[in-house]
Amino acid sequence: MGHLPNLVVYVCETADALTCAAADLLLRELVKNPSLVIGGATGNSPLALYKMVGQEAAQRNIDSSEVRMFFLDEYFGRENYCHYVHSRVPFPSSNIT
């Protein structure tokens, strides 16, 4: 079995604190790697994270034009989740699948 990278576990007291910590980590990675590929979760839980990343990326003028994002699952028979989050993430809609 191959070597696994170091795993860091964050324990947060509230959902808001978790959202802030996750957004900070993601934004730092975006600055380091402008062509980052992100596997995003679907559902309502991560929407606060996507909103915060969008707001902070705009405020910090982080270029996200080359970021690609895909979602781990989709809803069958409902509006496409990618379409649903296009207005909630700071990445070009053409880069979200």
CSV table of C-alpha atoms in Angstrom, one decimal, residues 5-93:
chain,number,residue,atom,x,y,z
A,5,PRO,CA,-0.3,12.0,3.4
A,6,ASN,CA,-0.5,13.3,6.9
A,7,LEU,CA,-4.1,13.6,8.0
A,8,VAL,CA,-5.1,16.6,10.1
A,9,VAL,CA,-8.4,16.5,12.1
A,10,TYR,CA,-10.1,19.7,13.1
A,11,VAL,CA,-12.7,19.7,15.9
A,12,CYS,CA,-15.0,22.6,15.9
A,13,GLU,CA,-17.6,23.6,18.5
A,14,THR,CA,-20.2,24.8,16.0
A,15,ALA,CA,-21.3,24.4,12.4
A,16,ASP,CA,-20.4,28.0,11.8
A,17,ALA,CA,-16.9,27.5,13.2
A,18,LEU,CA,-16.5,24.4,10.9
A,19,THR,CA,-17.7,26.4,7.9
A,20,CYS,CA,-15.1,29.2,8.6
A,21,ALA,CA,-12.3,26.7,9.1
A,22,ALA,CA,-13.1,24.8,5.9
A,23,ALA,CA,-13.5,28.0,3.9
A,24,ASP,CA,-10.1,29.2,5.1
A,25,LEU,CA,-8.4,25.9,4.2
A,26,LEU,CA,-10.0,25.9,0.7
A,27,LEU,CA,-9.2,29.6,0.0
A,28,ARG,CA,-5.5,29.0,1.1
A,29,GLU,CA,-5.3,26.1,-1.4
A,30,LEU,CA,-6.9,28.2,-4.1
A,31,VAL,CA,-4.2,30.8,-3.7
A,32,LYS,CA,-1.5,28.1,-3.8
A,33,ASN,CA,-3.0,26.2,-6.8
A,34,PRO,CA,-5.2,28.3,-9.1
A,35,SER,CA,-6.1,25.3,-11.2
A,36,LEU,CA,-7.4,23.3,-8.2
A,37,VAL,CA,-9.8,20.4,-8.8
A,38,ILE,CA,-12.4,20.2,-6.0
A,39,GLY,CA,-14.7,17.2,-5.3
A,40,GLY,CA,-17.7,18.8,-3.7
A,41,ALA,CA,-20.5,17.3,-1.6
A,42,THR,CA,-24.1,17.8,-2.5
A,43,GLY,CA,-27.1,18.6,-0.2
A,44,ASN,CA,-27.8,21.5,2.1
A,45,SER,CA,-25.0,21.0,4.5
A,46,PRO,CA,-22.1,22.4,2.4
A,47,LEU,CA,-24.1,25.4,1.0
A,48,ALA,CA,-22.9,27.8,3.7
A,49,LEU,CA,-19.3,26.8,2.9
A,50,TYR,CA,-19.8,27.4,-0.8
A,51,LYS,CA,-21.4,30.8,-0.1
A,52,MET,CA,-18.6,31.8,2.3
A,53,VAL,CA,-15.9,30.8,-0.2
A,54,GLY,CA,-17.6,32.8,-2.9
A,55,GLN,CA,-17.8,35.9,-0.8
A,56,GLU,CA,-14.3,35.6,0.5
A,57,ALA,CA,-12.8,34.9,-2.9
A,58,ALA,CA,-14.5,38.0,-4.3
A,59,GLN,CA,-13.3,40.2,-1.4
A,60,ARG,CA,-9.7,38.9,-1.6
A,61,ASN,CA,-9.7,39.0,-5.5
A,62,ILE,CA,-8.7,35.4,-5.7
A,63,ASP,CA,-8.7,34.2,-9.4
A,64,SER,CA,-10.8,31.1,-9.6
A,65,SER,CA,-11.1,31.0,-13.4
A,66,GLU,CA,-9.2,27.8,-13.8
A,67,VAL,CA,-10.7,25.9,-10.8
A,68,ARG,CA,-12.7,22.8,-11.7
A,69,MET,CA,-15.3,21.4,-9.4
A,70,PHE,CA,-17.3,18.2,-9.6
A,71,PHE,CA,-19.9,16.8,-7.3
A,72,LEU,CA,-19.7,13.4,-5.7
A,73,ASP,CA,-23.4,12.5,-6.4
A,74,GLU,CA,-26.4,13.9,-8.2
A,75,TYR,CA,-30.1,13.8,-7.7
A,76,PHE,CA,-32.1,11.7,-10.1
A,77,GLY,CA,-35.3,13.2,-11.4
A,78,ARG,CA,-34.6,16.6,-9.8
A,79,GLU,CA,-33.0,19.8,-11.0
A,80,ASN,CA,-29.3,19.2,-11.7
A,81,TYR,CA,-27.3,20.1,-8.5
A,82,CYS,CA,-24.6,21.7,-10.5
A,83,HIS,CA,-27.1,24.1,-11.9
A,84,TYR,CA,-28.4,24.7,-8.4
A,85,VAL,CA,-24.9,25.7,-7.0
A,86,HIS,CA,-23.7,27.8,-9.9
A,87,SER,CA,-24.8,31.0,-8.2
A,88,ARG,CA,-23.3,29.8,-4.9
A,89,VAL,CA,-19.7,29.1,-5.8
A,90,PRO,CA,-17.1,31.6,-7.2
A,91,PHE,CA,-16.0,29.3,-10.0
A,92,PRO,CA,-17.0,29.6,-13.7
A,93,SER,CA,-20.2,27.6,-14.3
